[in-house]
mmCIF file of C-alpha atoms and ligand atoms in Angstrom:
data_model
loop_
_atom_site.group_PDB
_atom_site.id
_atom_site.type_symbol
_atom_site.label_atom_id
_atom_site.label_comp_id
_atom_site.label_asym_id
_atom_site.label_seq_id
_atom_site.Cartn_x
_atom_site.Cartn_y
_atom_site.Cartn_z
ATOM 1 C CA UNK A 1 118.000 102.490 109.508
ATOM 2 C CA UNK A 2 114.774 104.483 109.913
ATOM 3 C CA UNK A 3 111.219 103.246 109.721
ATOM 4 C CA UNK A 4 107.680 104.583 109.445
ATOM 5 C CA UNK A 5 104.671 103.007 111.058
ATOM 6 C CA UNK A 6 101.306 102.921 109.260
ATOM 7 C CA UNK A 7 98.090 102.500 111.235
ATOM 8 C CA UNK A 8 94.657 101.794 109.720
ATOM 9 C CA UNK A 9 91.375 101.905 111.625
ATOM 10 C CA UNK A 10 88.727 103.662 109.512
ATOM 11 C CA UNK A 11 86.232 100.800 109.541
ATOM 12 C CA UNK A 12 86.267 97.049 110.199
ATOM 13 C CA UNK A 13 90.037 96.587 109.872
ATOM 14 C CA UNK A 14 92.670 97.422 112.444
ATOM 15 C CA UNK A 15 96.094 97.216 110.854
ATOM 16 C CA UNK A 16 99.715 98.129 111.546
ATOM 17 C CA UNK A 17 102.522 98.173 108.987
ATOM 18 C CA UNK A 18 106.240 98.884 109.163
ATOM 19 C CA UNK A 19 107.884 100.442 106.118
ATOM 20 C CA UNK A 20 111.485 101.177 105.388
ATOM 21 C CA UNK A 21 112.319 104.877 104.994
ATOM 22 C CA UNK A 22 113.274 104.335 101.350
ATOM 23 C CA UNK A 23 109.775 103.048 100.551
ATOM 24 C CA UNK A 24 108.299 106.182 99.090
ATOM 25 C CA UNK A 25 110.693 108.544 97.363
ATOM 26 C CA UNK A 26 109.638 112.158 97.271
ATOM 27 C CA UNK A 27 107.963 113.383 94.130
ATOM 28 C CA UNK A 28 107.067 111.383 91.078
ATOM 29 C CA UNK A 29 109.643 108.619 91.457
ATOM 30 C CA UNK A 30 107.687 105.650 92.543
ATOM 31 C CA UNK A 31 109.857 102.962 93.965
ATOM 32 C CA UNK A 32 109.273 99.428 95.083
ATOM 33 C CA UNK A 33 107.670 100.001 98.429
ATOM 34 C CA UNK A 34 109.639 98.283 101.120
ATOM 35 C CA UNK A 35 106.745 97.166 103.277
ATOM 36 C CA UNK A 36 108.420 95.020 105.901
ATOM 37 C CA UNK A 37 105.209 93.967 107.587
ATOM 38 C CA UNK A 38 101.512 94.631 107.012
ATOM 39 C CA UNK A 39 99.471 93.004 109.755
ATOM 40 C CA UNK A 40 95.747 93.297 110.360
ATOM 41 C CA UNK A 41 92.755 91.892 112.107
ATOM 42 C CA UNK A 42 89.275 92.557 110.720
ATOM 43 C CA UNK A 43 86.020 92.555 112.613
ATOM 44 C CA UNK A 44 83.559 90.000 111.310
ATOM 45 C CA UNK A 45 80.163 88.882 112.509
ATOM 46 C CA UNK A 46 77.702 86.142 111.640
ATOM 47 C CA UNK A 47 74.719 88.465 111.911
ATOM 48 C CA UNK A 48 73.821 92.073 112.617
ATOM 49 C CA UNK A 49 76.337 93.839 110.386
ATOM 50 C CA UNK A 50 78.872 96.379 111.590
ATOM 51 C CA UNK A 51 77.935 98.141 114.823
ATOM 52 C CA UNK A 52 80.501 100.974 115.211
ATOM 53 C CA UNK A 53 80.896 100.611 118.987
ATOM 54 C CA UNK A 54 81.473 96.865 118.662
ATOM 55 C CA UNK A 55 84.055 97.481 115.972
ATOM 56 C CA UNK A 56 85.770 99.969 118.261
ATOM 57 C CA UNK A 57 85.911 97.352 121.018
ATOM 58 C CA UNK A 58 87.429 94.941 118.542
ATOM 59 C CA UNK A 59 90.132 97.459 117.585
ATOM 60 C CA UNK A 60 90.906 98.205 121.219
ATOM 61 C CA UNK A 61 91.247 94.522 121.964
ATOM 62 C CA UNK A 62 93.577 93.642 119.080
ATOM 63 C CA UNK A 63 95.654 96.858 118.828
ATOM 64 C CA UNK A 64 98.655 95.921 120.982
ATOM 65 C CA UNK A 65 98.832 92.405 119.614
ATOM 66 C CA UNK A 66 98.793 93.648 115.998
ATOM 67 C CA UNK A 67 101.383 96.322 116.802
ATOM 68 C CA UNK A 68 103.777 93.824 118.382
ATOM 69 C CA UNK A 69 103.274 91.381 115.545
ATOM 70 C CA UNK A 70 104.029 94.100 112.955
ATOM 71 C CA UNK A 71 107.268 95.021 114.761
ATOM 72 C CA UNK A 72 108.406 91.449 115.175
ATOM 73 C CA UNK A 73 107.604 90.506 111.572
ATOM 74 C CA UNK A 74 109.607 93.518 110.423
ATOM 75 C CA UNK A 75 112.355 92.541 112.852
ATOM 76 C CA UNK A 76 112.714 96.027 114.309
ATOM 77 C CA UNK A 77 112.720 97.669 117.699
ATOM 78 C CA UNK A 78 110.191 100.491 118.198
ATOM 79 C CA UNK A 79 112.938 103.019 118.996
ATOM 80 C CA UNK A 80 113.785 103.004 115.249
ATOM 81 C CA UNK A 81 110.378 104.407 114.301
ATOM 82 C CA UNK A 82 110.763 108.004 113.137
ATOM 83 C CA UNK A 83 107.140 108.877 112.448
ATOM 84 C CA UNK A 84 103.656 107.378 112.574
ATOM 85 C CA UNK A 85 101.074 107.741 109.799
ATOM 86 C CA UNK A 86 97.485 106.917 110.669
ATOM 87 C CA UNK A 87 94.272 107.102 108.671
ATOM 88 C CA UNK A 88 92.383 109.985 110.286
ATOM 89 C CA UNK A 89 89.695 110.193 107.569
ATOM 90 C CA UNK A 90 87.117 109.289 106.361
ATOM 91 C CA UNK A 91 85.358 106.595 108.351
ATOM 92 C CA UNK A 92 83.388 105.613 111.409
ATOM 93 C CA UNK A 93 84.176 108.061 114.224
ATOM 94 C CA UNK A 94 84.499 105.470 117.038
ATOM 95 C CA UNK A 95 86.930 103.422 114.945
ATOM 96 C CA UNK A 96 88.949 106.464 113.886
ATOM 97 C CA UNK A 97 89.190 107.573 117.519
ATOM 98 C CA UNK A 98 90.555 104.234 118.599
ATOM 99 C CA UNK A 99 93.240 104.408 115.902
ATOM 100 C CA UNK A 100 94.091 107.988 116.803
ATOM 101 C CA UNK A 101 94.384 107.299 120.522
ATOM 102 C CA UNK A 102 96.616 104.328 119.858
ATOM 103 C CA UNK A 103 98.742 106.437 117.500
ATOM 104 C CA UNK A 104 99.093 109.277 119.997
ATOM 105 C CA UNK A 105 100.078 106.905 122.784
ATOM 106 C CA UNK A 106 102.983 105.531 120.769
ATOM 107 C CA UNK A 107 103.922 108.931 119.310
ATOM 108 C CA UNK A 108 104.126 110.376 122.814
ATOM 109 C CA UNK A 109 106.201 107.492 124.128
ATOM 110 C CA UNK A 110 108.630 107.628 121.211
ATOM 111 C CA UNK A 111 108.480 111.415 120.835
ATOM 112 C CA UNK A 112 107.881 111.289 117.069
ATOM 113 C CA UNK A 113 105.600 113.306 114.749
ATOM 114 C CA UNK A 114 102.326 112.077 113.306
ATOM 115 C CA UNK A 115 101.062 112.181 109.706
ATOM 116 C CA UNK A 116 97.293 112.335 109.125
ATOM 117 C CA UNK A 117 96.402 110.320 106.034
ATOM 118 C CA UNK A 118 93.167 110.223 104.051
ATOM 119 C CA UNK A 119 92.258 106.574 103.591
ATOM 120 C CA UNK A 120 90.711 106.963 100.094
ATOM 121 C CA UNK A 121 93.729 108.841 98.768
ATOM 122 C CA UNK A 122 95.965 106.089 100.186
ATOM 123 C CA UNK A 123 94.051 103.497 98.124
ATOM 124 C CA UNK A 124 94.851 105.586 95.061
ATOM 125 C CA UNK A 125 98.482 106.323 95.788
ATOM 126 C CA UNK A 126 99.422 102.714 96.446
ATOM 127 C CA UNK A 127 98.538 102.078 92.775
ATOM 128 C CA UNK A 128 101.786 103.703 91.691
ATOM 129 C CA UNK A 129 103.718 100.854 93.301
ATOM 130 C CA UNK A 130 102.341 98.560 90.588
ATOM 131 C CA UNK A 131 102.958 101.066 87.814
ATOM 132 C CA UNK A 132 99.797 103.168 87.624
ATOM 133 C CA UNK A 133 101.062 106.693 86.954
ATOM 134 C CA UNK A 134 97.961 108.746 86.270
ATOM 135 C CA UNK A 135 94.937 106.484 86.537
ATOM 136 C CA UNK A 136 91.216 106.808 86.881
ATOM 137 C CA UNK A 137 90.464 104.822 90.021
ATOM 138 C CA UNK A 138 87.316 102.843 90.600
ATOM 139 C CA UNK A 139 87.192 102.693 94.398
ATOM 140 C CA UNK A 140 84.621 100.233 95.610
ATOM 141 C CA UNK A 141 84.596 99.287 99.270
ATOM 142 C CA UNK A 142 82.073 98.964 102.067
ATOM 143 C CA UNK A 143 81.267 102.612 102.603
ATOM 144 C CA UNK A 144 82.790 104.088 99.464
ATOM 145 C CA UNK A 145 81.913 103.964 95.803
ATOM 146 C CA UNK A 146 83.753 106.594 93.830
ATOM 147 C CA UNK A 147 85.371 107.176 90.489
ATOM 148 C CA UNK A 148 88.384 109.376 91.197
ATOM 149 C CA UNK A 149 91.201 110.919 89.183
ATOM 150 C CA UNK A 150 93.903 113.544 89.681
ATOM 151 C CA UNK A 151 93.356 116.961 88.148
ATOM 152 C CA UNK A 152 95.044 120.284 89.011
ATOM 153 C CA UNK A 153 96.331 119.683 92.521
ATOM 154 C CA UNK A 154 93.575 117.446 93.831
ATOM 155 C CA UNK A 155 91.982 114.080 93.434
ATOM 156 C CA UNK A 156 88.574 114.846 91.930
ATOM 157 C CA UNK A 157 85.516 112.701 92.378
ATOM 158 C CA UNK A 158 84.013 112.263 88.909
ATOM 159 C CA UNK A 159 81.259 109.944 89.954
ATOM 160 C CA UNK A 160 80.003 108.337 93.120
ATOM 161 C CA UNK A 161 77.108 106.613 94.756
ATOM 162 C CA UNK A 162 74.177 108.827 95.589
ATOM 163 C CA UNK A 163 73.081 106.578 98.445
ATOM 164 C CA UNK A 164 74.785 103.394 99.671
ATOM 165 C CA UNK A 165 78.375 102.257 99.253
ATOM 166 C CA UNK A 166 78.391 99.232 96.957
ATOM 167 C CA UNK A 167 79.999 96.943 99.578
ATOM 168 C CA UNK A 168 77.433 97.913 102.214
ATOM 169 C CA UNK A 169 74.696 97.353 99.663
ATOM 170 C CA UNK A 170 76.040 93.887 98.822
ATOM 171 C CA UNK A 171 76.488 93.082 102.534
ATOM 172 C CA UNK A 172 72.886 94.116 103.285
ATOM 173 C CA UNK A 173 71.566 91.761 100.632
ATOM 174 C CA UNK A 174 73.878 89.031 101.918
ATOM 175 C CA UNK A 175 72.480 89.498 105.417
ATOM 176 C CA UNK A 176 68.959 89.375 104.029
ATOM 177 C CA UNK A 177 69.676 85.888 102.684
ATOM 178 C CA UNK A 178 71.535 84.891 105.903
ATOM 179 C CA UNK A 179 75.055 84.816 104.524
ATOM 180 C CA UNK A 180 76.708 86.789 107.372
ATOM 181 C CA UNK A 181 79.259 89.624 107.099
ATOM 182 C CA UNK A 182 81.179 90.340 104.942
ATOM 183 C CA UNK A 183 78.848 89.003 102.284
ATOM 184 C CA UNK A 184 80.708 89.958 99.085
ATOM 185 C CA UNK A 185 82.829 86.811 98.766
ATOM 186 C CA UNK A 186 79.870 84.536 99.549
ATOM 187 C CA UNK A 187 77.644 86.242 96.996
ATOM 188 C CA UNK A 188 80.405 85.945 94.408
ATOM 189 C CA UNK A 189 80.556 82.200 95.057
ATOM 190 C CA UNK A 190 76.789 81.719 94.811
ATOM 191 C CA UNK A 191 76.690 83.796 91.626
ATOM 192 C CA UNK A 192 79.366 81.571 90.111
ATOM 193 C CA UNK A 193 77.222 78.549 90.942
ATOM 194 C CA UNK A 194 74.232 79.971 89.060
ATOM 195 C CA UNK A 195 73.151 77.401 86.456
ATOM 196 C CA UNK A 196 71.191 79.633 84.086
ATOM 197 C CA UNK A 197 73.482 82.560 83.484
ATOM 198 C CA UNK A 198 71.768 83.483 80.226
ATOM 199 C CA UNK A 199 68.495 84.140 82.046
ATOM 200 C CA UNK A 200 69.133 87.507 83.665
ATOM 201 C CA UNK A 201 66.416 88.618 86.064
ATOM 202 C CA UNK A 202 65.404 92.160 85.182
ATOM 203 C CA UNK A 203 66.521 94.617 87.866
ATOM 204 C CA UNK A 204 66.621 98.437 88.157
ATOM 205 C CA UNK A 205 69.729 99.910 86.542
ATOM 206 C CA UNK A 206 70.359 103.314 88.048
ATOM 207 C CA UNK A 207 73.066 105.582 86.691
ATOM 208 C CA UNK A 208 72.979 109.332 86.118
ATOM 209 C CA UNK A 209 76.016 110.675 84.323
ATOM 210 C CA UNK A 210 78.836 109.217 86.383
ATOM 211 C CA UNK A 211 76.794 108.729 89.566
ATOM 212 C CA UNK A 212 75.129 105.496 90.624
ATOM 213 C CA UNK A 213 72.409 104.589 93.150
ATOM 214 C CA UNK A 214 71.512 101.310 94.786
ATOM 215 C CA UNK A 215 68.547 101.829 97.101
ATOM 216 C CA UNK A 216 65.860 101.140 94.456
ATOM 217 C CA UNK A 217 67.682 97.986 93.470
ATOM 218 C CA UNK A 218 67.948 96.980 97.124
ATOM 219 C CA UNK A 219 64.187 97.273 97.668
ATOM 220 C CA UNK A 220 63.470 95.330 94.493
ATOM 221 C CA UNK A 221 65.888 92.558 95.481
ATOM 222 C CA UNK A 222 64.363 92.219 98.949
ATOM 223 C CA UNK A 223 60.906 91.870 97.352
ATOM 224 C CA UNK A 224 62.146 89.172 95.005
ATOM 225 C CA UNK A 225 63.889 87.316 97.845
ATOM 226 C CA UNK A 226 60.622 87.424 99.839
ATOM 227 C CA UNK A 227 58.884 85.878 96.827
ATOM 228 C CA UNK A 228 61.300 82.940 96.997
ATOM 229 C CA UNK A 229 63.113 83.436 93.648
ATOM 230 C CA UNK A 230 66.220 81.236 93.154
ATOM 231 C CA UNK A 231 69.027 82.784 95.187
ATOM 232 C CA UNK A 232 71.836 81.871 92.811
ATOM 233 C CA UNK A 233 70.055 83.340 89.803
ATOM 234 C CA UNK A 234 69.073 86.486 91.665
ATOM 235 C CA UNK A 235 72.524 87.126 93.120
ATOM 236 C CA UNK A 236 74.119 86.447 89.747
ATOM 237 C CA UNK A 237 71.795 88.982 88.103
ATOM 238 C CA UNK A 238 72.476 91.459 90.898
ATOM 239 C CA UNK A 239 76.253 91.271 90.347
ATOM 240 C CA UNK A 240 75.826 91.694 86.587
ATOM 241 C CA UNK A 241 73.664 94.799 86.973
ATOM 242 C CA UNK A 242 75.663 96.438 89.762
ATOM 243 C CA UNK A 243 79.037 95.880 88.137
ATOM 244 C CA UNK A 244 77.740 97.042 84.744
ATOM 245 C CA UNK A 245 76.710 100.323 86.405
ATOM 246 C CA UNK A 246 80.167 100.727 87.958
ATOM 247 C CA UNK A 247 81.949 99.922 84.708
ATOM 248 C CA UNK A 248 79.766 102.360 82.765
ATOM 249 C CA UNK A 249 80.499 105.201 85.218
ATOM 250 C CA UNK A 250 84.219 104.408 85.063
ATOM 251 C CA UNK A 251 84.219 104.293 81.268
ATOM 252 C CA UNK A 252 82.590 107.730 81.156
ATOM 253 C CA UNK A 253 85.278 109.119 83.472
ATOM 254 C CA UNK A 254 87.992 107.642 81.267
ATOM 255 C CA UNK A 255 86.397 109.217 78.193
ATOM 256 C CA UNK A 256 85.934 112.558 79.958
ATOM 257 C CA UNK A 257 89.472 112.821 81.334
ATOM 258 C CA UNK A 258 91.219 111.152 78.396
ATOM 259 C CA UNK A 259 93.296 109.116 80.854
ATOM 260 C CA UNK A 260 94.693 105.793 79.717
ATOM 261 C CA UNK A 261 94.927 103.820 82.960
ATOM 262 C CA UNK A 262 92.365 102.209 85.235
ATOM 263 C CA UNK A 263 93.205 101.333 88.832
ATOM 264 C CA UNK A 264 90.966 99.307 91.120
ATOM 265 C CA UNK A 265 90.812 99.885 94.868
ATOM 266 C CA UNK A 266 88.730 98.702 97.820
ATOM 267 C CA UNK A 267 87.434 95.335 98.992
ATOM 268 C CA UNK A 268 84.705 94.887 96.364
ATOM 269 C CA UNK A 269 87.428 94.993 93.708
ATOM 270 C CA UNK A 270 88.468 91.529 94.971
ATOM 271 C CA UNK A 271 85.468 90.279 92.994
ATOM 272 C CA UNK A 272 86.727 88.383 89.961
ATOM 273 C CA UNK A 273 83.612 89.157 87.902
ATOM 274 C CA UNK A 274 84.044 92.908 88.486
ATOM 275 C CA UNK A 275 87.715 92.607 87.520
ATOM 276 C CA UNK A 276 86.797 90.682 84.385
ATOM 277 C CA UNK A 277 84.222 93.261 83.289
ATOM 278 C CA UNK A 278 86.718 96.090 83.889
ATOM 279 C CA UNK A 279 89.388 94.285 81.881
ATOM 280 C CA UNK A 280 87.033 93.851 78.914
ATOM 281 C CA UNK A 281 86.161 97.559 78.956
ATOM 282 C CA UNK A 282 89.846 98.516 79.210
ATOM 283 C CA UNK A 283 90.776 96.315 76.283
ATOM 284 C CA UNK A 284 88.068 97.888 74.137
ATOM 285 C CA UNK A 285 89.311 101.396 74.998
ATOM 286 C CA UNK A 286 93.024 100.608 74.882
ATOM 287 C CA UNK A 287 93.370 101.468 78.563
ATOM 288 C CA UNK A 288 95.901 99.802 80.882
ATOM 289 C CA UNK A 289 94.367 97.846 83.750
ATOM 290 C CA UNK A 290 95.913 97.819 87.241
ATOM 291 C CA UNK A 291 94.748 95.907 90.292
ATOM 292 C CA UNK A 292 96.982 95.656 93.382
ATOM 293 C CA UNK A 293 97.465 92.343 95.142
ATOM 294 C CA UNK A 294 94.730 91.527 97.599
ATOM 295 C CA UNK A 295 96.716 92.591 100.689
ATOM 296 C CA UNK A 296 97.119 96.121 99.285
ATOM 297 C CA UNK A 297 93.664 96.233 97.679
ATOM 298 C CA UNK A 298 91.551 95.835 100.813
ATOM 299 C CA UNK A 299 91.867 98.090 103.846
ATOM 300 C CA UNK A 300 95.442 97.812 105.107
ATOM 301 C CA UNK A 301 98.042 99.807 106.987
ATOM 302 C CA UNK A 302 100.744 99.385 104.331
ATOM 303 C CA UNK A 303 99.066 101.895 102.027
ATOM 304 C CA UNK A 304 98.648 104.341 104.925
ATOM 305 C CA UNK A 305 102.366 104.110 105.726
ATOM 306 C CA UNK A 306 103.259 104.465 102.042
ATOM 307 C CA UNK A 307 101.316 107.699 101.526
ATOM 308 C CA UNK A 308 102.269 108.874 105.036
ATOM 309 C CA UNK A 309 105.936 108.665 104.141
ATOM 310 C CA UNK A 310 105.446 110.649 100.933
ATOM 311 C CA UNK A 311 103.590 113.298 102.908
ATOM 312 C CA UNK A 312 106.265 113.383 105.603
ATOM 313 C CA UNK A 313 108.989 113.839 103.021
ATOM 314 C CA UNK A 314 107.021 116.770 101.592
ATOM 315 C CA UNK A 315 106.912 118.357 105.047
ATOM 316 C CA UNK A 316 103.331 117.401 105.912
ATOM 317 C CA UNK A 317 103.389 116.150 109.498
ATOM 318 C CA UNK A 318 102.377 117.302 112.957
ATOM 319 C CA UNK A 319 104.619 117.458 115.999
ATOM 320 C CA UNK A 320 102.014 118.983 118.309
ATOM 321 C CA UNK A 321 99.787 116.042 119.254
ATOM 322 C CA UNK A 322 97.012 118.347 120.461
ATOM 323 C CA UNK A 323 96.545 119.354 116.810
ATOM 324 C CA UNK A 324 96.144 115.761 115.659
ATOM 325 C CA UNK A 325 92.485 114.934 115.087
ATOM 326 C CA UNK A 326 90.106 112.746 113.120
ATOM 327 C CA UNK A 327 87.981 113.942 110.181
ATOM 328 C CA UNK A 328 85.245 111.307 109.716
ATOM 329 C CA UNK A 329 83.633 113.094 106.763
ATOM 330 C CA UNK A 330 86.634 114.489 104.925
ATOM 331 C CA UNK A 331 86.131 114.093 101.206
ATOM 332 C CA UNK A 332 88.739 112.935 98.736
ATOM 333 C CA UNK A 333 88.664 116.290 96.930
ATOM 334 C CA UNK A 334 89.301 118.258 100.135
ATOM 335 C CA UNK A 335 92.837 116.890 100.416
ATOM 336 C CA UNK A 336 95.562 119.207 99.079
ATOM 337 C CA UNK A 337 97.860 116.933 97.103
ATOM 338 C CA UNK A 338 101.158 118.697 97.758
ATOM 339 C CA UNK A 339 103.443 115.712 97.370
ATOM 340 C CA UNK A 340 103.043 115.205 93.631
HETATM 341 P P1 ATP B 401 86.076 101.583 103.433
HETATM 342 O O1 ATP B 401 87.299 101.666 102.625
HETATM 343 O O2 ATP B 401 84.885 102.161 102.787
HETATM 344 O O3 ATP B 401 86.272 102.044 104.834
HETATM 345 P P2 ATP B 401 85.682 98.800 104.135
HETATM 346 O O4 ATP B 401 86.153 98.958 105.511
HETATM 347 O O5 ATP B 401 84.353 98.215 103.965
HETATM 348 O O6 ATP B 401 85.753 100.092 103.423
HETATM 349 P P3 ATP B 401 87.313 97.048 102.331
HETATM 350 O O7 ATP B 401 88.148 96.018 102.989
HETATM 351 O O8 ATP B 401 87.937 97.892 101.299
HETATM 352 O O9 ATP B 401 86.770 97.921 103.445
HETATM 353 O O10 ATP B 401 86.016 96.360 101.700
HETATM 354 C C1 ATP B 401 85.141 95.514 102.366
HETATM 355 C C2 ATP B 401 83.951 95.249 101.463
HETATM 356 O O11 ATP B 401 84.393 94.463 100.348
HETATM 357 C C3 ATP B 401 82.845 94.463 102.130
HETATM 358 O O12 ATP B 401 81.634 95.125 101.849
HETATM 359 C C4 ATP B 401 82.894 93.101 101.427
HETATM 360 O O13 ATP B 401 81.642 92.464 101.312
HETATM 361 C C5 ATP B 401 83.427 93.474 100.076
HETATM 362 N N1 ATP B 401 84.066 92.357 99.376
HETATM 363 C C6 ATP B 401 85.146 91.645 99.723
HETATM 364 N N2 ATP B 401 85.386 90.652 98.841
HETATM 365 C C7 ATP B 401 84.426 90.740 97.888
HETATM 366 C C8 ATP B 401 84.112 90.010 96.694
HETATM 367 N N3 ATP B 401 84.816 88.989 96.323
HETATM 368 N N4 ATP B 401 83.055 90.423 95.979
HETATM 369 C C9 ATP B 401 82.307 91.489 96.357
HETATM 370 N N5 ATP B 401 82.538 92.205 97.454
HETATM 371 C C10 ATP B 401 83.581 91.844 98.224
HETATM 372 FE FE1 FE2 B 402 89.075 101.231 102.051
#
């Protein structure tokens, strides 16, 4: 039996996954991915947000433990690993470097090639394991907010944020009201507890074509918080406005491309209100809705291994470790999609 290792370290999560070689058949055949283990440890903090160097220290500290846990959960010996896929782009440089160094160390020891995987594309590709064949993806995470779909050899970005990633925006507001990091789940809970849901507080709604922006909204929210407006009501209204913007951009992309599937990706997509609003829009447009299970929706190494294996089977891998590098700013539409 042969195995591939997936390693994720673009931002707050350090993860290692072991996948069976049959997990990702070459070409269009999407199989049940045989993800034998998908272990991670995410950096969290009560205050201060994500400081890249601190996150790097976190990754360094947990790396070996996570690696050993992934191997033991999969029940394999490392000598069976035939290649290692790691997310080399996009992300925070210190975090990416930690993941790359860890990858190279193992690759050297085992004398196996390395596959460099784009994290955003991995979010998209894992969708096929739940049946999404040609979706528009709404990718909403900490740093990323993009509406992406496949067209002539590449994943194209149809719409995106013009300033902050929606997760970072939500986390900033959460910090402003002392909720700690990550703030998304806590804001969701407070919004659910809002008692006067029919009294929406008026907030800036900023969408141009398929692009969105959050900085004006952020300033306005901070002002209102300073004025002492009810937190529950404000956070509820914030979710309604922000998610309506995202759903509108996504709906435009669906109309523009004529595609009939919507796939969610990224940590913010864990939000049940966002999922609900997407489902309503899909029903109205007769579009199929796909949302991976939480462990494959948030940052994880399983999706990196899954796409890495498809790339490997297409011949995209690197044996010369001196040519393996990170690409912190690589964009989704720069990746040549040769494995489709
Ligand atoms: P990236 O993929 O951009 O590197 P990331 O490292 O921030 O992103 P994810 O795990 O995809 O990774 O997403 C984390 C974000 O998801 C955080 O901003 C967090 O607040 C947000 N989030 C998680 N759960 C929820 C929720 N229920 N509602 C809203 N936001 C949420
Ligand atoms: Fe992500």
